[in-house]
GROMACS .gro file of N, CA and C in nm:
model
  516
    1UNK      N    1   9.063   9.735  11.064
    1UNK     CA    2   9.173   9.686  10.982
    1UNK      C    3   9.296   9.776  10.998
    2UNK      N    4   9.300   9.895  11.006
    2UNK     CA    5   9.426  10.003  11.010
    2UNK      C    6   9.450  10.028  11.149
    3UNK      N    7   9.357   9.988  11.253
    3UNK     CA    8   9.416   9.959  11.412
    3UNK      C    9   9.485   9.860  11.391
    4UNK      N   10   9.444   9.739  11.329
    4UNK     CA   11   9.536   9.598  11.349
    4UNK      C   12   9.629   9.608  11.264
    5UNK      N   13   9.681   9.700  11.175
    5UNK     CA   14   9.795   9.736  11.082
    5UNK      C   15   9.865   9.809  11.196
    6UNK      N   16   9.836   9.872  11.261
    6UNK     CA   17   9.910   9.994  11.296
    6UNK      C   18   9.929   9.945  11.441
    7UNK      N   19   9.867   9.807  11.516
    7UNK     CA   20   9.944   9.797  11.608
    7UNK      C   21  10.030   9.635  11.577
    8UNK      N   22  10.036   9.619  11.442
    8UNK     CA   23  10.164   9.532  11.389
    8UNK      C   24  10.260   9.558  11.406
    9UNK      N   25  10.250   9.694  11.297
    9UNK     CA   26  10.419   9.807  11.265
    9UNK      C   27  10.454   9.835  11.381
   10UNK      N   28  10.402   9.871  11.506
   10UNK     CA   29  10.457   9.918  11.619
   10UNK      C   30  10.534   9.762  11.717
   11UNK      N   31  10.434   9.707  11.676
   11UNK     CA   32  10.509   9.541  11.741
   11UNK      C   33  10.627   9.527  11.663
   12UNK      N   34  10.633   9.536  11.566
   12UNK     CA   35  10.721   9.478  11.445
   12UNK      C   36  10.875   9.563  11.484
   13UNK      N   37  10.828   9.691  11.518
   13UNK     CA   38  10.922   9.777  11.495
   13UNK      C   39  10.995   9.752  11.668
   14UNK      N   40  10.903   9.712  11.756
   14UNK     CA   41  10.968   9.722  11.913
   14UNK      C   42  11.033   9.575  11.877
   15UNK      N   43  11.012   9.444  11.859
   15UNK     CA   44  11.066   9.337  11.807
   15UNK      C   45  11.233   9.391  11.766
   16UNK      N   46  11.175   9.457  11.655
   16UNK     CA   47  11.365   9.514  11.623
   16UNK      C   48  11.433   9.561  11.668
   17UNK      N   49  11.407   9.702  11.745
   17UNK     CA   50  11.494   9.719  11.870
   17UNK      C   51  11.539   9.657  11.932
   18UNK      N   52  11.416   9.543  12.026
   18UNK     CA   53  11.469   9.475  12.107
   18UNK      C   54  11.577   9.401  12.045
   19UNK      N   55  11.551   9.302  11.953
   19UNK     CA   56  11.693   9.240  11.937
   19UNK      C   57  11.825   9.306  11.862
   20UNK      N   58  11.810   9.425  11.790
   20UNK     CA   59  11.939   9.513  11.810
   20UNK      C   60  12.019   9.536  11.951
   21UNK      N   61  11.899   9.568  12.004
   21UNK     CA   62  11.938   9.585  12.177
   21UNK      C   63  12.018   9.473  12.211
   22UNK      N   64  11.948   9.336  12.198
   22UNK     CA   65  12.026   9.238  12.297
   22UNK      C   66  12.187   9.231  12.221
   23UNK      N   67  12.149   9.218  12.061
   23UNK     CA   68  12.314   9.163  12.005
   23UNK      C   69  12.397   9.283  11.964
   24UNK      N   70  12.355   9.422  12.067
   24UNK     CA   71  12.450   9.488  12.058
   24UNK      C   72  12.466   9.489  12.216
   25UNK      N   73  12.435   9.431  12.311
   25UNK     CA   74  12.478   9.442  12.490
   25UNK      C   75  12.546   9.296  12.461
   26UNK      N   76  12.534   9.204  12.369
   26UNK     CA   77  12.569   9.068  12.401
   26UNK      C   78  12.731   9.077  12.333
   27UNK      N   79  12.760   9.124  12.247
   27UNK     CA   80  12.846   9.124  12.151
   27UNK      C   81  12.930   9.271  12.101
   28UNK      N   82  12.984   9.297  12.254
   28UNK     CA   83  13.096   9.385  12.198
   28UNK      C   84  13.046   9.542  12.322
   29UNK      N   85  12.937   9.571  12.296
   29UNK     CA   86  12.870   9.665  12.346
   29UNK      C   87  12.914   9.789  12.230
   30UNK      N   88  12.948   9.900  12.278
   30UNK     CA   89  12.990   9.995  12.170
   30UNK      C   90  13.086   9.983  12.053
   31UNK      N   91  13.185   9.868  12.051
   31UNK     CA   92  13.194   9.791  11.925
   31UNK      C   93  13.177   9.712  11.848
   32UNK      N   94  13.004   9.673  11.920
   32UNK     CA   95  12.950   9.567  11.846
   32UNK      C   96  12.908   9.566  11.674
   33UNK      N   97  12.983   9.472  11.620
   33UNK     CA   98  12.920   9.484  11.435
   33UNK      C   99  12.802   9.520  11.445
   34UNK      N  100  12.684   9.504  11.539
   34UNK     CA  101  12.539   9.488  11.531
   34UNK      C  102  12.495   9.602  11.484
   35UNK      N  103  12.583   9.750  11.495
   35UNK     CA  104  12.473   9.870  11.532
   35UNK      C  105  12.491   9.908  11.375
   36UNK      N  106  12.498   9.842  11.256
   36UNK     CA  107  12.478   9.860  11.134
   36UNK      C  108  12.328   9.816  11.129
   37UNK      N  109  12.264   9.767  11.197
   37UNK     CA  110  12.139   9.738  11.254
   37UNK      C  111  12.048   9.833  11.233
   38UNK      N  112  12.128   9.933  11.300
   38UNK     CA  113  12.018  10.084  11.321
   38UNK      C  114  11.956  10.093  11.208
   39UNK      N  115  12.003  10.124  11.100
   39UNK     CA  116  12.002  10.167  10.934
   39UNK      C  117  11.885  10.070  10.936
   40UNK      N  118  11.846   9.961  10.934
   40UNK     CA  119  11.753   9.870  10.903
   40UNK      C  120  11.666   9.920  10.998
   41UNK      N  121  11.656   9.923  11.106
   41UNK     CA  122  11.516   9.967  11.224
   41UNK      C  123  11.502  10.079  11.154
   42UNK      N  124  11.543  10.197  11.134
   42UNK     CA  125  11.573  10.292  11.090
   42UNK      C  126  11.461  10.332  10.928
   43UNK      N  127  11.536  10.229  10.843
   43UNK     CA  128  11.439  10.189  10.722
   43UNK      C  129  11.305  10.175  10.749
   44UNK      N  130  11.283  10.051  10.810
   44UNK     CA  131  11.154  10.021  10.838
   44UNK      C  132  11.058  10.089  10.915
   45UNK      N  133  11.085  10.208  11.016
   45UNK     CA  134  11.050  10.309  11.060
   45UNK      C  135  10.985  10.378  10.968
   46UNK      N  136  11.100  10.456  10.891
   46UNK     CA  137  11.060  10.565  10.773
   46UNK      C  138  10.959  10.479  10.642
   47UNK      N  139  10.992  10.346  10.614
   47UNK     CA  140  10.895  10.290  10.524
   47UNK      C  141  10.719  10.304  10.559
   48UNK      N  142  10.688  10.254  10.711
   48UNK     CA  143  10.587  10.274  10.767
   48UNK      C  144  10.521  10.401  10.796
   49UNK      N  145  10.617  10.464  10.884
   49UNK     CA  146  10.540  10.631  10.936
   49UNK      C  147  10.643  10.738  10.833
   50UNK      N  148  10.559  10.836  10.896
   50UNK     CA  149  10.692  10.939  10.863
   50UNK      C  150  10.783  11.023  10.948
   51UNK      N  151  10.779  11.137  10.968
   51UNK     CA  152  10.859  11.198  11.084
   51UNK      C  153  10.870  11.173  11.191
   52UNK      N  154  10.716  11.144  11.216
   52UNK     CA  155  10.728  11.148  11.370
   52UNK      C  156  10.757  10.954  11.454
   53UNK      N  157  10.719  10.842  11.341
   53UNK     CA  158  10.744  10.728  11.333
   53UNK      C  159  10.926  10.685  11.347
   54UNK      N  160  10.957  10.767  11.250
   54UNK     CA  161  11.142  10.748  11.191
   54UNK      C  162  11.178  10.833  11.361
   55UNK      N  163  11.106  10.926  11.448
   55UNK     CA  164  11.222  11.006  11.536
   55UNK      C  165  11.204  10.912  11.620
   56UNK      N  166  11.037  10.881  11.670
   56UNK     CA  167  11.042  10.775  11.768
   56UNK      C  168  11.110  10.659  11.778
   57UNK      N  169  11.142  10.564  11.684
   57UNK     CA  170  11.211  10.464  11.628
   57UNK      C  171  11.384  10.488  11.678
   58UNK      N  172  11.390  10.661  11.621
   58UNK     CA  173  11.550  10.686  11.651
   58UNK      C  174  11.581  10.738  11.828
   59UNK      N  175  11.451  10.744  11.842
   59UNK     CA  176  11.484  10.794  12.047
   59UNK      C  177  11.484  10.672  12.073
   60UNK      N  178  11.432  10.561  12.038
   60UNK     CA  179  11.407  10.397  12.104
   60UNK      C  180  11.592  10.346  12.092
   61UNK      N  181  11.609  10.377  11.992
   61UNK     CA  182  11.732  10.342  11.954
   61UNK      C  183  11.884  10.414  12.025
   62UNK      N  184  11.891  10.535  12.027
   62UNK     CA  185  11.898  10.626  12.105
   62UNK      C  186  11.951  10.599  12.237
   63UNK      N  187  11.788  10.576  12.347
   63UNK     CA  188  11.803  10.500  12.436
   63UNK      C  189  11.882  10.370  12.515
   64UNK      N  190  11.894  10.319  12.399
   64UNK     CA  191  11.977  10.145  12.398
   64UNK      C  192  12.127  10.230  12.409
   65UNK      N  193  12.158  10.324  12.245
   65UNK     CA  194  12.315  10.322  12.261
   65UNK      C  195  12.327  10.395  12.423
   66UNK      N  196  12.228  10.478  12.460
   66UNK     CA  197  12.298  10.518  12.586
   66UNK      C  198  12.356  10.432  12.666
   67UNK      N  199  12.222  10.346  12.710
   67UNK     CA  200  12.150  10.210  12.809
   67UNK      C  201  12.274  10.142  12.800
   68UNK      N  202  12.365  10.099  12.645
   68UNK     CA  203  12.462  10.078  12.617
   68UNK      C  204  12.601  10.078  12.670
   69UNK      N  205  12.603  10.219  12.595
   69UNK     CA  206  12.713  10.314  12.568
   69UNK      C  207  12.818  10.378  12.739
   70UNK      N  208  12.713  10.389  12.823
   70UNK     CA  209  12.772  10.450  12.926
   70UNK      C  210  12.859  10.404  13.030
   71UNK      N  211  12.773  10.263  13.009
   71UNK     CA  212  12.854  10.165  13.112
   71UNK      C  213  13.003  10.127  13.032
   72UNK      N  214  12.970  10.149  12.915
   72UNK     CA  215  13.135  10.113  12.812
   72UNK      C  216  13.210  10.187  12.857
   73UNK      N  217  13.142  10.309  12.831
   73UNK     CA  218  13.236  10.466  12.841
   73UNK      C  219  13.307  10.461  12.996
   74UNK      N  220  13.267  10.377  13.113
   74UNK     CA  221  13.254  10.430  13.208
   74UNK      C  222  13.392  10.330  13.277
   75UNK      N  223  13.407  10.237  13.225
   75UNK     CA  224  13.533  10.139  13.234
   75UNK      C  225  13.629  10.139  13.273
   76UNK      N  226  13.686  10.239  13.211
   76UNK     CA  227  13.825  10.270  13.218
   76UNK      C  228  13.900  10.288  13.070
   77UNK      N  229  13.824  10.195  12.997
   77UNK     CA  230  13.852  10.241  12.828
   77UNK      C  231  13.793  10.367  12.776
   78UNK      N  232  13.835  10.449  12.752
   78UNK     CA  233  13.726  10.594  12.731
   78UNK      C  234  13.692  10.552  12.566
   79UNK      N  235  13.587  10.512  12.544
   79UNK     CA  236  13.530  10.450  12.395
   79UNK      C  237  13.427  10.598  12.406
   80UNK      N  238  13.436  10.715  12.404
   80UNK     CA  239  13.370  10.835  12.408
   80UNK      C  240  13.305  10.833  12.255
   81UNK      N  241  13.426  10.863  12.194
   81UNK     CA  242  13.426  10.826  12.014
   81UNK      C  243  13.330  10.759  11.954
   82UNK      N  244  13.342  10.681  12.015
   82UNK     CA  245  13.249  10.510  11.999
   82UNK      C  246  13.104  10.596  11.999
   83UNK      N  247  13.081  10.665  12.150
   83UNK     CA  248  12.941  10.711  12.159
   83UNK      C  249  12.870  10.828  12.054
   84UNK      N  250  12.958  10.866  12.062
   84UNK     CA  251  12.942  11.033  11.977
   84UNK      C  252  12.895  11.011  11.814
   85UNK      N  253  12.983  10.890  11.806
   85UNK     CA  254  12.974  10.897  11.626
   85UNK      C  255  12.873  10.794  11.647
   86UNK      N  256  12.825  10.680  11.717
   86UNK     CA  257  12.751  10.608  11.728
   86UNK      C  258  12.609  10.703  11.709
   87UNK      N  259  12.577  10.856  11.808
   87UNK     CA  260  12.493  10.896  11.797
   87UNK      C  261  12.437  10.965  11.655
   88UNK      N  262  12.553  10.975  11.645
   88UNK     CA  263  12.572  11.123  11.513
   88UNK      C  264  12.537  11.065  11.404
   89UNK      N  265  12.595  10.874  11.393
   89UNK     CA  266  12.514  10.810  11.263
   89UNK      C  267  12.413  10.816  11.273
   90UNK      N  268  12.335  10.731  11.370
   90UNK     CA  269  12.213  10.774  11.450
   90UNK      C  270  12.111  10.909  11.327
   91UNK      N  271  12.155  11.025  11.400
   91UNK     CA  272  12.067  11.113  11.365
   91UNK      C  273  12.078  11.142  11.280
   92UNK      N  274  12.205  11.124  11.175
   92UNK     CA  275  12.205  11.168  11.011
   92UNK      C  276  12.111  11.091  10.961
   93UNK      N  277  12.088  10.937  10.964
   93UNK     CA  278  12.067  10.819  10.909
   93UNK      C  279  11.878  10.914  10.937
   94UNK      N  280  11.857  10.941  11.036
   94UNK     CA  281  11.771  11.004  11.045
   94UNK      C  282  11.670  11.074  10.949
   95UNK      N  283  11.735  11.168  10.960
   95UNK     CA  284  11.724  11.300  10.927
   95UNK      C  285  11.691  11.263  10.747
   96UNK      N  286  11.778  11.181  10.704
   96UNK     CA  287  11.796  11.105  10.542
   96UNK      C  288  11.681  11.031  10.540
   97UNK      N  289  11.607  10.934  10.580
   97UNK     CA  290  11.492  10.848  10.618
   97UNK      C  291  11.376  10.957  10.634
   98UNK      N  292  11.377  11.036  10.759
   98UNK     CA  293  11.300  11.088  10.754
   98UNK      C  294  11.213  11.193  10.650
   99UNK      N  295  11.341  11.248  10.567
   99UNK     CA  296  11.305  11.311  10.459
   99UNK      C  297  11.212  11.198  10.379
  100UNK      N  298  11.290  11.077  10.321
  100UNK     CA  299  11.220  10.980  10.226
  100UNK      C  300  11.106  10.945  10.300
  101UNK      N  301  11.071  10.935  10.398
  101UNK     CA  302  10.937  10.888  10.477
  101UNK      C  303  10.839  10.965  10.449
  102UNK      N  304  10.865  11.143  10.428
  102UNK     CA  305  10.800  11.188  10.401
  102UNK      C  306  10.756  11.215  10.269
  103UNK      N  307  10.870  11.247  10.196
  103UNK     CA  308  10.880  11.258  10.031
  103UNK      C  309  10.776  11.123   9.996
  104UNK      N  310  10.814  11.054  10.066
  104UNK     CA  311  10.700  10.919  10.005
  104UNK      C  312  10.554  10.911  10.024
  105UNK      N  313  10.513  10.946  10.107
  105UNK     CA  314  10.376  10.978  10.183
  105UNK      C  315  10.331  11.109  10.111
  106UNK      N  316  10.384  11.224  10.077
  106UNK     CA  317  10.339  11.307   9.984
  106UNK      C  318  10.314  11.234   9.844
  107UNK      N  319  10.393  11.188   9.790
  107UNK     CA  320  10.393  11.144   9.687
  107UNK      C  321  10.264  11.044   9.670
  108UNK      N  322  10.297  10.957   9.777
  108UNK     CA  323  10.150  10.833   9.767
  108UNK      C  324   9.998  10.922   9.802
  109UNK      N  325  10.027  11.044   9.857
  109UNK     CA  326   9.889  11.117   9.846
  109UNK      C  327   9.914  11.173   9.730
  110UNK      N  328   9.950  11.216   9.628
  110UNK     CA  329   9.965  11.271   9.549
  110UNK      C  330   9.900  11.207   9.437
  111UNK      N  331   9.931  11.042   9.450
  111UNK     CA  332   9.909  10.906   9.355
  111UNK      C  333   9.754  10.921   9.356
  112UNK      N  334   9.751  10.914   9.514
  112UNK     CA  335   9.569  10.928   9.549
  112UNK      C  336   9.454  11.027   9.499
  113UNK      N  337   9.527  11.122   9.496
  113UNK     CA  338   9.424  11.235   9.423
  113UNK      C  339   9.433  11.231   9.279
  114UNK      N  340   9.527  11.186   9.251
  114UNK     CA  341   9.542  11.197   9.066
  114UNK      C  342   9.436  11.035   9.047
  115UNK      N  343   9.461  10.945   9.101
  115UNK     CA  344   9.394  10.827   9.079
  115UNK      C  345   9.217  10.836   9.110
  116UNK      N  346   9.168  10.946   9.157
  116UNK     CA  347   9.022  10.994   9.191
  116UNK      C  348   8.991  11.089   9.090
  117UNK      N  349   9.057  11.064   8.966
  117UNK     CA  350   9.038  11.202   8.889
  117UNK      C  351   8.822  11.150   8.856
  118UNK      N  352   8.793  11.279   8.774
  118UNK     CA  353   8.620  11.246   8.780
  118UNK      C  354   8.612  11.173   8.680
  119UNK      N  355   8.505  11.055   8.694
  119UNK     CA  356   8.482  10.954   8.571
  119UNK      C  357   8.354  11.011   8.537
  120UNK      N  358   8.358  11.083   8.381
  120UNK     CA  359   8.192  11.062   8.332
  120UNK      C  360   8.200  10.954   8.245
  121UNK      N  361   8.078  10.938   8.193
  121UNK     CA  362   8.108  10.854   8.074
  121UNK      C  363   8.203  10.891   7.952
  122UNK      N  364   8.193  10.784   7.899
  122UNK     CA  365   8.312  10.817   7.830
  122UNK      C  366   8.284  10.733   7.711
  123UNK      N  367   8.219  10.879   7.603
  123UNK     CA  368   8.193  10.852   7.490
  123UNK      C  369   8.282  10.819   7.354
  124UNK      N  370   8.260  10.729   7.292
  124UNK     CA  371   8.365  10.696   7.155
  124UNK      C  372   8.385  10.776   7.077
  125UNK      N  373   8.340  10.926   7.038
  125UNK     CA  374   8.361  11.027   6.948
  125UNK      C  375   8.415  11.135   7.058
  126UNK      N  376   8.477  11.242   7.009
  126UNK     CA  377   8.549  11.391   7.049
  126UNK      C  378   8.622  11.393   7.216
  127UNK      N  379   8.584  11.282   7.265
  127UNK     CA  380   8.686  11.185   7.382
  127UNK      C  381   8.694  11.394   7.505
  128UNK      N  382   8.584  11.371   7.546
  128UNK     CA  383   8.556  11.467   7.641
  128UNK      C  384   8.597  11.443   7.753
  129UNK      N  385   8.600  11.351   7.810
  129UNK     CA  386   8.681  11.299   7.933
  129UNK      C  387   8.759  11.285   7.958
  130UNK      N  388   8.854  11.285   7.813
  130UNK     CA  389   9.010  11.307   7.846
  130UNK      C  390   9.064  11.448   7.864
  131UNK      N  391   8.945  11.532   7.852
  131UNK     CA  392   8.986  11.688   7.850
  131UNK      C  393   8.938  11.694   8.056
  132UNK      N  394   8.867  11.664   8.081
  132UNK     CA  395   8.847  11.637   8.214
  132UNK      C  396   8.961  11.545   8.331
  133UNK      N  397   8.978  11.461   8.255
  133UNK     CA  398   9.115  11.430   8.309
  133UNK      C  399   9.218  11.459   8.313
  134UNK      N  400   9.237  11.504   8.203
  134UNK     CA  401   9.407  11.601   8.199
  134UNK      C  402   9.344  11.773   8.278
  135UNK      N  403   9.257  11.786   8.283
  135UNK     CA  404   9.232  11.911   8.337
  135UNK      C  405   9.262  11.870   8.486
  136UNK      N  406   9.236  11.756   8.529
  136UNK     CA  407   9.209  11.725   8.699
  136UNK      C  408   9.400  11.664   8.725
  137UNK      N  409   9.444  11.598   8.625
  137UNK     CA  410   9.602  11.586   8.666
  137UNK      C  411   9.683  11.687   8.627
  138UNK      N  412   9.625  11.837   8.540
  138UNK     CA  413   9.678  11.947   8.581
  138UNK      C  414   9.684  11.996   8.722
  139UNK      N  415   9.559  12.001   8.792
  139UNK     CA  416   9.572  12.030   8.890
  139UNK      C  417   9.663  11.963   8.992
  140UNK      N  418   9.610  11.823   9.044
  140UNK     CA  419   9.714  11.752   9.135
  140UNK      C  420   9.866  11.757   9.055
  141UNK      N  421   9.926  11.806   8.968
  141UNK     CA  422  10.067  11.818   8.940
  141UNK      C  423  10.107  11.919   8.961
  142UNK      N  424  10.021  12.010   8.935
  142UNK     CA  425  10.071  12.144   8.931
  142UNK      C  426  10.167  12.190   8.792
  143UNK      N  427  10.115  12.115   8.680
  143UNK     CA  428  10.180  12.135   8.546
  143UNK      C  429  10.071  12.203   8.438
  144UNK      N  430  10.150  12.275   8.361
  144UNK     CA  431  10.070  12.422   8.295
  144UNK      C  432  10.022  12.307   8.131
  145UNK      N  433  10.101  12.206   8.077
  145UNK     CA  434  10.128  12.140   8.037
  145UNK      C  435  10.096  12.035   8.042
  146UNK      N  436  10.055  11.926   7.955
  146UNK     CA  437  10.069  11.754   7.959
  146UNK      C  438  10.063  11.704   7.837
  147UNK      N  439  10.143  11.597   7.814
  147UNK     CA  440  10.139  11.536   7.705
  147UNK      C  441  10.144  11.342   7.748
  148UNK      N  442   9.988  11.290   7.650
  148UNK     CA  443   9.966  11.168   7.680
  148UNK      C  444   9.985  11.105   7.516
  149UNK      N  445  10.095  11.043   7.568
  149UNK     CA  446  10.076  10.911   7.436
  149UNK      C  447  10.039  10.790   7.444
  150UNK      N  448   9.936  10.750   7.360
  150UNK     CA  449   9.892  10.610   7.316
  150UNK      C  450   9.876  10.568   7.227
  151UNK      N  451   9.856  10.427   7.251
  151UNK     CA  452   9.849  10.332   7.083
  151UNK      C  453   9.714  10.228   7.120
  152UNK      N  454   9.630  10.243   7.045
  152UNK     CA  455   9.498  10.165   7.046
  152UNK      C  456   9.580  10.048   7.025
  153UNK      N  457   9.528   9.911   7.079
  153UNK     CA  458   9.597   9.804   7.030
  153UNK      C  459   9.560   9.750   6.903
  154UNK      N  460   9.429   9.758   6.863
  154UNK     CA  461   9.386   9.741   6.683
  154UNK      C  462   9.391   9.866   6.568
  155UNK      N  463   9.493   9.942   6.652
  155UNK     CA  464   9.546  10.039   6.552
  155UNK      C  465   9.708  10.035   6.565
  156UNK      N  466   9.743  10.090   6.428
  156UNK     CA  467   9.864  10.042   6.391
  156UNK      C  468   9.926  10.270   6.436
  157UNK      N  469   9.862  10.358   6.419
  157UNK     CA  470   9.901  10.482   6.449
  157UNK      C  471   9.901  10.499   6.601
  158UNK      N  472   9.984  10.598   6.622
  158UNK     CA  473   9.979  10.630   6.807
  158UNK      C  474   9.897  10.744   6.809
  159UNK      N  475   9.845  10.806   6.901
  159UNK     CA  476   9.743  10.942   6.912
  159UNK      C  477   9.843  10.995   7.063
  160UNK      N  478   9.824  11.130   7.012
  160UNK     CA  479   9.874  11.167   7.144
  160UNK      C  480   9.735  11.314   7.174
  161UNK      N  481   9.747  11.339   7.285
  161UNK     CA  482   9.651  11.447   7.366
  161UNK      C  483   9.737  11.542   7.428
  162UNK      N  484   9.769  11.683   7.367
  162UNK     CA  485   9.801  11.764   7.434
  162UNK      C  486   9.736  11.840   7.516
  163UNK      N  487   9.751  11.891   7.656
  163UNK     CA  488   9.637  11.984   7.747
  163UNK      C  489   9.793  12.090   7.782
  164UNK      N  490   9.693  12.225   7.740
  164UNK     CA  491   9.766  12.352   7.744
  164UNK      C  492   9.665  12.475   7.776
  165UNK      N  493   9.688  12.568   7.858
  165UNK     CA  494   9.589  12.647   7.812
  165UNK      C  495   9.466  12.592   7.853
  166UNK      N  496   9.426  12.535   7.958
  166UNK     CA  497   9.271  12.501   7.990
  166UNK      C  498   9.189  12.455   7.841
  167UNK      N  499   9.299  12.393   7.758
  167UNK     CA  500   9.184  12.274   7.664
  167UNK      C  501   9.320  12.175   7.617
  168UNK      N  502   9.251  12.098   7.534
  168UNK     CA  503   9.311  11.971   7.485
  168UNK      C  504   9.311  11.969   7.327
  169UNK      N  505   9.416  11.902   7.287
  169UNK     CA  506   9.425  11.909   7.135
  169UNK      C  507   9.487  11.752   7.115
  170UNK      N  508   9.410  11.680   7.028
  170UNK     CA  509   9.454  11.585   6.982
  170UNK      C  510   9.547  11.582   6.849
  171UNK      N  511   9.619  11.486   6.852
  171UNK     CA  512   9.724  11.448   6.739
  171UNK      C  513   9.745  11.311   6.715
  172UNK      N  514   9.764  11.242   6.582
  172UNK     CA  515   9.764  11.120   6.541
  172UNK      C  516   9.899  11.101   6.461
   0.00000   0.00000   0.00000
């Protein structure tokens, strides 16, 4: 299942190039509207992988403005400008993605270990498992601290669970 995911995103993602590619050689070449394009290949790169997904994505891309860019440059119009800042969006747009590609992928492992916290049973009196759970999303947070509020739905009071100090204290 995650081979046939993972050789989608890579189809999905060469698909986009390619036709950035064509309707930026078809339409203008280095002043084509198209290369607002990038930002979107770009996105969808960093949504899928992370660093190393978002650079590959930006060398594919890269490639084109050269593949592009040179024969423009080479004219007699010196569109140099054109190339330079063409690249330079390029790698900022980068560099910005790539951060969120990663920030996100930490984070969604982050989701993952807090969501595996340990299930014992979980008895209707002195609620021991919630001292086990806030002990285990101390850890994956890295907070000294937590405070959980709830409201039973056939109760009209809220309870809250403070965890401080390696224990838990309830409040109503």
């Amino acid at each position: 299942h995650a081979r046939i995911e993972g050789a989608f995103n890579i189809l999905t993602v060469i698909i986009d190039v390619l036709v950035v590619a064509v309707l930026i050689y078809i339409t203008g070449e280095l002043e084509s509207p198209f290369f607002v394009f990038y930002t979107f290949v770009l996105i969808a790169a960093a949504i899928r992988w992370e660093w190393t997904g978002t650079i590959a994505t930006a060398l594919a891309l890269q490639a084109i403005l050269i593949f592009v860019g040179v024969p423009d440059v080479e004219d007699g119009e010196s569109e140099l400008n054109f190339l330079i800042l063409r690249s330079v969006f390029c790698w900022v747009t980068v560099i910005m993605l790539g951060y969120f590609g990663n920030y996100r992928s930490r984070s969604n492992a982050r989701l993952r270990e807090l969501a595996s916290w340990p299930h014992d049973i979980v008895p209707e009196e002195d609620r021991p498992w919630l001292s086990s759970s806030l002990r285990h999303a101390s850890k994956v947070l890295g907070a000294d601290r937590i405070l959980v509020l709830w409201r039973d739905q056939d109760e009209a009071a809220a309870h809250a669970a403070i965890w401080s100090d390696e224990n838990v204290r309830f409040a109503d």
